[in-house]
Coordinates of C-alpha atoms in Angstrom, one line a residue:
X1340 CA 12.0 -34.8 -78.2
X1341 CA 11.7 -35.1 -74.3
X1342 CA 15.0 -36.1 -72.6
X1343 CA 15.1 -38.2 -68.7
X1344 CA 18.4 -38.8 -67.3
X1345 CA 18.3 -41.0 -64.7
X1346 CA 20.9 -41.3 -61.6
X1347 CA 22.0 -42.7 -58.5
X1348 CA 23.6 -41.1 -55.9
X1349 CA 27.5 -40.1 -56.1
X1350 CA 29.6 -41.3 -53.1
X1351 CA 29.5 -38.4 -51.9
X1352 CA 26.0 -36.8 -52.8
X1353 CA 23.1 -37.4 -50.0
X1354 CA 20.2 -37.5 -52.4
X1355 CA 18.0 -40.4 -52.5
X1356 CA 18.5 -42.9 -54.8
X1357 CA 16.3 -43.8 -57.9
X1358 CA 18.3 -46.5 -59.0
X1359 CA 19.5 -49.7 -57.1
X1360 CA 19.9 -53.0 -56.8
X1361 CA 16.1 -53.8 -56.5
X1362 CA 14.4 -54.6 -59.9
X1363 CA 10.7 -51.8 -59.8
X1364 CA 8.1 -53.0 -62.1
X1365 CA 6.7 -49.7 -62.8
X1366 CA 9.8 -48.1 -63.6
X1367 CA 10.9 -50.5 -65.8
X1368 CA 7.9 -50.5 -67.7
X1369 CA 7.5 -46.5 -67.6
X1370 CA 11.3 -46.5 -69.2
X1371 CA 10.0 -49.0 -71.8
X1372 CA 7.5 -46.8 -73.2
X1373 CA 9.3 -43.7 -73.0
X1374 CA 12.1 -45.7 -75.6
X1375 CA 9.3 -46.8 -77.4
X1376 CA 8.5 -43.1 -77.6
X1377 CA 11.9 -41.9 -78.8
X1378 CA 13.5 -40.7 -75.4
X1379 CA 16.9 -41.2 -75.0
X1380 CA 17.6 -42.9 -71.3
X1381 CA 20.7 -41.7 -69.6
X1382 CA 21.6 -44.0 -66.0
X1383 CA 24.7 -44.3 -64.1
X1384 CA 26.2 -47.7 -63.5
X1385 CA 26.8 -47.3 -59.9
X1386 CA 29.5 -46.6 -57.4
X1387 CA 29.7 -50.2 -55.4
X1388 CA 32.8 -51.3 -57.1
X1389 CA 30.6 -54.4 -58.2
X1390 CA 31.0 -56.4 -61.6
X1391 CA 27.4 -56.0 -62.3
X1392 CA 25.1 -52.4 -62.9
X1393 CA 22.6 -51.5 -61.3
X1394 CA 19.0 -51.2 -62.7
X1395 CA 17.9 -49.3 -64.3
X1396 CA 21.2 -49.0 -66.3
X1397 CA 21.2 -53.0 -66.8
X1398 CA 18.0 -52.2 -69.2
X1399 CA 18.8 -52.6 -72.9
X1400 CA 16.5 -49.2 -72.7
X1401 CA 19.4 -47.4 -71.1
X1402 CA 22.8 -45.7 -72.1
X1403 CA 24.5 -47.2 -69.4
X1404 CA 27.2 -44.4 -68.1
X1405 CA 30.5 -45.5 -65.7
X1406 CA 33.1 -43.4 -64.4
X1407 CA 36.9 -42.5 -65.2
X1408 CA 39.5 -40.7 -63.2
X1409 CA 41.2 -37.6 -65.3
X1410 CA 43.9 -40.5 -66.5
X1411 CA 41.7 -42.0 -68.2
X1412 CA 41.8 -44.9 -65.7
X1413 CA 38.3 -46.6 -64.6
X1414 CA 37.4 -45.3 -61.2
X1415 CA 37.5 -47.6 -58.8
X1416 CA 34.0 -47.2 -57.2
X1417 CA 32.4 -47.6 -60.9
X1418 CA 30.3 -50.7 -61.5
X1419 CA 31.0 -52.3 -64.8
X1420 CA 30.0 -55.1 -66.8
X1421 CA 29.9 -55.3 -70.6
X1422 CA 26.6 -53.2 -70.9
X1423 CA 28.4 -50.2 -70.0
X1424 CA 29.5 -49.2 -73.8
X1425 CA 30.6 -44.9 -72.6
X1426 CA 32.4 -43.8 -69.5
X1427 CA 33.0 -40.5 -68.6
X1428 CA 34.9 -38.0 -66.1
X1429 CA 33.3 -39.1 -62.7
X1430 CA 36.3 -38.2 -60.2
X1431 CA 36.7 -35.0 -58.2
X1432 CA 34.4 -33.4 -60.5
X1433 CA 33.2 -29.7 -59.4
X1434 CA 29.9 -29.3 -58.3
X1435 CA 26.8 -27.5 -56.5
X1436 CA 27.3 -28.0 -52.9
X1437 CA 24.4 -26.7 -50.2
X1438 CA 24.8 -22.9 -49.2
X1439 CA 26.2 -22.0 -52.8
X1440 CA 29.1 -23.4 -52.1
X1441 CA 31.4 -25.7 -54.9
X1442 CA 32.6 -28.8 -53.8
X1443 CA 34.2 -32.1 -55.7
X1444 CA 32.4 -35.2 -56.1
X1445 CA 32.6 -38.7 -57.1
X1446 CA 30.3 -41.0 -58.6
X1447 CA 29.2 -42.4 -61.8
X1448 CA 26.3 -39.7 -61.2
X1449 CA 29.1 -37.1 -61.6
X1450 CA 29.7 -38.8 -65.1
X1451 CA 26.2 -39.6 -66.8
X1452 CA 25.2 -36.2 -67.2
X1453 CA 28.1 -35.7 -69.2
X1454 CA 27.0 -37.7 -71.4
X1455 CA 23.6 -37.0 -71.5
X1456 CA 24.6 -33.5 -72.7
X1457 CA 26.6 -34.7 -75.6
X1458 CA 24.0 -36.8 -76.8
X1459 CA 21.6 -33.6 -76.3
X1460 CA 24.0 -31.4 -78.5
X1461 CA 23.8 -34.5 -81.0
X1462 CA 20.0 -34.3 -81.1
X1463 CA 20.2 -30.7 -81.7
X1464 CA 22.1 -31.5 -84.7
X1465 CA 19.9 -34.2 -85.9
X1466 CA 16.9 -34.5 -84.1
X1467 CA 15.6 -37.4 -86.1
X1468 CA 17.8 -40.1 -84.6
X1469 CA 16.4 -42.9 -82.9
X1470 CA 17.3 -44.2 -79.7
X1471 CA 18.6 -47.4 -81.6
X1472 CA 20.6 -45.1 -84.0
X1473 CA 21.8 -43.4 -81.2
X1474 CA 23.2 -46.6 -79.7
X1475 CA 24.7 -47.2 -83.0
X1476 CA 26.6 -44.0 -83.0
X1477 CA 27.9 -44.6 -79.6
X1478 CA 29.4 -48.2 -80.2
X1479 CA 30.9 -46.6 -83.6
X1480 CA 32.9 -44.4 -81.3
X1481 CA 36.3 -45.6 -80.8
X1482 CA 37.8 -47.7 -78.1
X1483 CA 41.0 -48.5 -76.7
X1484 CA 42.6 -51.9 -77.3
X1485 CA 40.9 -54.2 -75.7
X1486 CA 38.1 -52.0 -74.2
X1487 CA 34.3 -52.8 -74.2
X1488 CA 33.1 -49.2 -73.8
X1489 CA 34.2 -46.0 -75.6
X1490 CA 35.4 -42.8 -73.4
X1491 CA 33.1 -39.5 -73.7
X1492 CA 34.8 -37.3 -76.7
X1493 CA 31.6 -35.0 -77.4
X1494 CA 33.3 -33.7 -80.6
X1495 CA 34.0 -37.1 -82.3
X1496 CA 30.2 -37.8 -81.3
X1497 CA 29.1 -34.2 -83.3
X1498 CA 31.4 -34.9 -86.1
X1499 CA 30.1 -38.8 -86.6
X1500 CA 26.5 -37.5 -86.6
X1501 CA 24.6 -37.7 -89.4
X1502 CA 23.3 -35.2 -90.6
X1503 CA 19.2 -35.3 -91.3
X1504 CA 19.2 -33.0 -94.7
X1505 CA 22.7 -32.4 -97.1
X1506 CA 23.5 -30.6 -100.3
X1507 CA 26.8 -31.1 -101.9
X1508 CA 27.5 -28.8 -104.4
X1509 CA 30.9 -26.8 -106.1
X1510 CA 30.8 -23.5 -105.4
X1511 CA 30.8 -22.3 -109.0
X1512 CA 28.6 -23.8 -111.9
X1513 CA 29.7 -22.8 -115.4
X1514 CA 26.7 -25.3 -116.8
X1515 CA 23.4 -24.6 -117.5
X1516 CA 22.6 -28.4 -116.8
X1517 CA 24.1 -29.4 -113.5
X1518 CA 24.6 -32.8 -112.3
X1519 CA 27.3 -32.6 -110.1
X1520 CA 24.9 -30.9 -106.8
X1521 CA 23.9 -33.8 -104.6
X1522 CA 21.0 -33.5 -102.4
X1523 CA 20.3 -35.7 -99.7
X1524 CA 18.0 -36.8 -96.7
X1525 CA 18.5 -39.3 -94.2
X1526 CA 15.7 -42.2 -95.2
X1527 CA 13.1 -42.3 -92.5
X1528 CA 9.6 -42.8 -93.7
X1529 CA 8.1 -39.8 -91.5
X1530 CA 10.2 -37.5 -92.7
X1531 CA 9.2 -34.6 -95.1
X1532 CA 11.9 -32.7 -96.9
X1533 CA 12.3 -29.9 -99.6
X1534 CA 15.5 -28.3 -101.8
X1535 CA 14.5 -25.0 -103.1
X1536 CA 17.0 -23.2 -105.5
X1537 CA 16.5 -18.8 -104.6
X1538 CA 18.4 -16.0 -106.0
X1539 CA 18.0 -13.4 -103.4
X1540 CA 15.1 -13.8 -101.8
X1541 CA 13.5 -14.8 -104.9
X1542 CA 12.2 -18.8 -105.4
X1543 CA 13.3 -19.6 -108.5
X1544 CA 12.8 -23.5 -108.2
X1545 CA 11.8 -26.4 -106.5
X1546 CA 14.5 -28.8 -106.8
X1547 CA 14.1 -33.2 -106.4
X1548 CA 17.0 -34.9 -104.4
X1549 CA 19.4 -37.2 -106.2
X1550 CA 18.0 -35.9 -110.0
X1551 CA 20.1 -33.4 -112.2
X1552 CA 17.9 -29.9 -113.0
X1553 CA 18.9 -27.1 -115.4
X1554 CA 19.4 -23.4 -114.9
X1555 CA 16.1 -22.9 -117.1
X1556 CA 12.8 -21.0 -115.0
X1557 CA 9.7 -19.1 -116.5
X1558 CA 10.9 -19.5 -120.0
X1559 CA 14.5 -18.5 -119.8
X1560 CA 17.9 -19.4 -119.0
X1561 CA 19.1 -17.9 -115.9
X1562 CA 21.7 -15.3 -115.8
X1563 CA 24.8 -15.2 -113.9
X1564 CA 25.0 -14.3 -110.7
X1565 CA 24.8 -15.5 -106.8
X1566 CA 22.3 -18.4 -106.1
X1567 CA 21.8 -20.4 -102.7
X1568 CA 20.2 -23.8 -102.5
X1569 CA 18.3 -24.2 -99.2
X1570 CA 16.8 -27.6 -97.4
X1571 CA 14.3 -28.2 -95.5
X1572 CA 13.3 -31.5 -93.7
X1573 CA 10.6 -31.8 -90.5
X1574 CA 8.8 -34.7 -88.7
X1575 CA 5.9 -32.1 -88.3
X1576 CA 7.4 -31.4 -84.9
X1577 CA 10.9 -30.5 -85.7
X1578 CA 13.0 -28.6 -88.9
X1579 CA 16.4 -28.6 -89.3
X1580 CA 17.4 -26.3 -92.3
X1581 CA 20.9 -26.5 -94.4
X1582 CA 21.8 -23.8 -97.4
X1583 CA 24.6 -23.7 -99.7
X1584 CA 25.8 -20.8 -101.9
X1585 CA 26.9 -21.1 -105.5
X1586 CA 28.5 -19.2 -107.7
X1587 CA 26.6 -19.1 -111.7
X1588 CA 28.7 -18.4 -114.8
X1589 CA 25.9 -18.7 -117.7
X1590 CA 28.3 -18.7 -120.8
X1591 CA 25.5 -18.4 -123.0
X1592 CA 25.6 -15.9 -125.6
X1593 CA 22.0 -14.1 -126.4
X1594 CA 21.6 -15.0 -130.2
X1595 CA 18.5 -14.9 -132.6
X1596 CA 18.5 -16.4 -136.0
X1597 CA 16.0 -16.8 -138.8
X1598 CA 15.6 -18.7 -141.9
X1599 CA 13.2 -20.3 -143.8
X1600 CA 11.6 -23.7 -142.9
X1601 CA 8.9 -23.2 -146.2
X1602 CA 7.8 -21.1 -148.4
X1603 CA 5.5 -18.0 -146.3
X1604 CA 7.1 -19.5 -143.0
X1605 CA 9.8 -18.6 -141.5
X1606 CA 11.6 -20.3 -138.1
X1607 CA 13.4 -17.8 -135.7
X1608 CA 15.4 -19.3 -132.9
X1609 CA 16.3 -17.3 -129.8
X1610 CA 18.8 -18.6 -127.2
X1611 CA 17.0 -15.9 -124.3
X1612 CA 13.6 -14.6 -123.4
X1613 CA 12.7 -11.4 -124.6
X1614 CA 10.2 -9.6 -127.0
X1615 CA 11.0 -10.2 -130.7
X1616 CA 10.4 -8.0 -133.3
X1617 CA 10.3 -8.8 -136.9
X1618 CA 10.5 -5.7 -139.5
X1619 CA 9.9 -5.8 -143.2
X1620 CA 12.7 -3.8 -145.8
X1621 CA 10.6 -0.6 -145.4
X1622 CA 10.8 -1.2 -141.5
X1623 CA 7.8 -1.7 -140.8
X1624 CA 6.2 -3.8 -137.8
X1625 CA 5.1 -7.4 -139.5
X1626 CA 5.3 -9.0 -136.3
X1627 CA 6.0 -8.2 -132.5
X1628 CA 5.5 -11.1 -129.3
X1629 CA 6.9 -11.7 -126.0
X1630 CA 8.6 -15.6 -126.6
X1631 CA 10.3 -18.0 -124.3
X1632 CA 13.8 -19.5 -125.4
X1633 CA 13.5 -21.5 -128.1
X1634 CA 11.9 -22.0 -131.8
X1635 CA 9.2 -20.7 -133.1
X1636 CA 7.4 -20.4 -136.8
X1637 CA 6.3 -16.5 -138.3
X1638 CA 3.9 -16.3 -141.1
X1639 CA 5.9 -13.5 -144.1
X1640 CA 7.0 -13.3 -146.8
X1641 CA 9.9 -15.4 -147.8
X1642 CA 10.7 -13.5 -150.8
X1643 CA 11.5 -10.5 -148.9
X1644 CA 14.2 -8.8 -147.1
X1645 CA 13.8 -9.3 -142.9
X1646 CA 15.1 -7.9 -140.1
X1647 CA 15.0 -9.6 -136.8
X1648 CA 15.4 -8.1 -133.8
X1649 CA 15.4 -9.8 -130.1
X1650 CA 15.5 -7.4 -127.0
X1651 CA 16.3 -9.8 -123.9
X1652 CA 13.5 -9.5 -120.8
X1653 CA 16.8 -9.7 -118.6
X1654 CA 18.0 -6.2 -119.2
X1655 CA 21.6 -6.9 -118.0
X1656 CA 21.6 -8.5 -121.5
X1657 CA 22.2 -6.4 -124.9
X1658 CA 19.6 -6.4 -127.9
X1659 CA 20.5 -7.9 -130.6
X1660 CA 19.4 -8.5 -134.4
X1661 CA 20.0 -10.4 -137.7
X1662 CA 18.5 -10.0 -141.0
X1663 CA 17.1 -12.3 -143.7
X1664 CA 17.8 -11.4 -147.6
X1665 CA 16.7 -14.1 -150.1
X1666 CA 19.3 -16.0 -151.5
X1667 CA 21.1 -14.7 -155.1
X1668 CA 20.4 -17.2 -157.3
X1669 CA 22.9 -17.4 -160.7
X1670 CA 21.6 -17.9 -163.4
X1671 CA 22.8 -21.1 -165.0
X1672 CA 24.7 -21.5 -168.0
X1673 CA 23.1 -22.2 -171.1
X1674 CA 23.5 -26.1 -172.5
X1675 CA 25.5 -26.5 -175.2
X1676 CA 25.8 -30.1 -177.4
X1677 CA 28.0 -31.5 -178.9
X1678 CA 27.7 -33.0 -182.4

């Protein structure tokens, strides 16, 4: 977004002014689009040791900006009135002179681009804010008893910034359905966002804010291992990105099982992907498919001996088998009455 910092000349500074005590039409109205636009307006308050601001720094457009010495004590050339809400370093500040030559200056021009760089370090942070929101994070700043305004402390104003896109996450999962990963994005209705779950450079998952997921893709339970959730959220003009790494234990044994659900049917159960293979007594191939984790019904004969064998599509992961024998039946003792 497009930035304007707007000054008046420092005490000692003999460049000619764009602010003053005379109200300009145009200007005012220029500075009323541009905030209607989303540009942040920066003005100093004016070095005439007067009670009142000049314009255009009396706007409710503008971040007002007056001046304090390095004791933290108002200067005494800086023009304040309650509409000045940030002050910042304005006395015997170093500066550009003619001739490349540094020289101090005073002036509440000294002291509004100060601020105008926090805020623009803010905005790279979170370049979604609003002028009004950025208002809001200036009078959330603190102030000294009795104060209307805040002094400039560029680090408190980075750390109170919100920020546009969040994931909150611990940096090991040991569940294969995770609900403690929080993913956020600051609610403004032109925003676009996206969570996306990779391992490597692989995408694994698209992934919906504030709803619990499970380590399940293509058909199988993930395997353990290094994942990184990463954000995205854009207004079409700018992203701002956010990741976080995570830690997976899956403690899920690979596991196949068969039995019989009815008679010439059986149901086989495998807790991975992989190819399963289903042999008759004599070893021979009765059935062979690539099957996602899960159930699944086989057509045999449920008189007969099985084996069962599941070889996992993730190779880290051993094969394994089970067998199916039909059930010894005893025979049942004869009846005998009794007279």
């Amino acid at each position: 977004m497009p930035w304007i910092r707007l000054w008046r000349k420092g005490r000692t500074s003999s460049t000619s002014r764009l602010g003053g005590d005379d109200y300009d039409s145009r200007l005012a109205s220029s500075i009323k689009r541009a905030r209607a636009k989303g540009v942040i307006i920066v003005a100093s308050s004016g070095n005439d040791r007067k009670q009142t601001i000049n314009f255009p720094a009396n706007m409710k457009e503008v971040i007002a900006v007056g001046a304090i010495d390095s004791r933290h004590r108002l200067a005494s050339f800086s023009n304040m009135d309650d509409r000045v809400k940030i002050v910042a370093p304005g006395v015997n500040i170093l500066s550009l002179g003619v001739n490349n030559r540094f020289i101090y200056m005073d002036g509440t021009s000294m002291a509004a681009p100060m601020v105008t760089a926090s805020l623009a370090l803010v905005k790279s942070i979170n370049a979604y804010l609003t002028p009004s929101e950025i208002d809001q994070l200036i009078a959330k700043m603190p102030r000294a008893s009795g104060k209307s305004y805040t002094e400039l402390n560029t680090m408190k104003l980075l750390e109170a910034t919100a920020r546009p896109i969040h994931i909150s996450a611990p940096s090991v999962w040991k569940s294969r359905y995770v609900n403690d990963v929080k993913l956020s994005v600051m609610n403004h209705s032109n925003l676009k966002s996206s969570f996306t779950l990779y391992q490597g450079n692989k995408k694994i998952k698209t992934l919906t804010p504030n709803r619990s997921f499970t380590m399940y893709s293509s058909g199988d339970w993930l395997p353990s291992g290094q994942y990184r959730i990463v954000g995205q959220v854009t207004d079409g003009k700018h992203k701002r990105y956010t990741s976080r790494t995570i830690d997976y234990v899956n403690t899920l044994k690979t596991a196949v099982s068969v039995k019989v659900s009815e008679e010439g049917t059986f149901t086989i159960h495998t807790t991975r992907k992989g190819t399963v293979t289903v042999l008759d007594s004599n070893g021979k191939v009765l059935y062979e498919a690539l099957h996602i984790a899960g159930t699944f019904p086989v057509r045999g004969d449920t008189a007969e001996k099985l084996t069962v064998i599941l070889k996992p599509t993730d190779l880290r992961e051993k094969v394994v088998t089970t067998s199916y024998e039909l059930p010894i039946i005893e025979d049942e003792p004869p009846v005998t009455e009794t007279l």
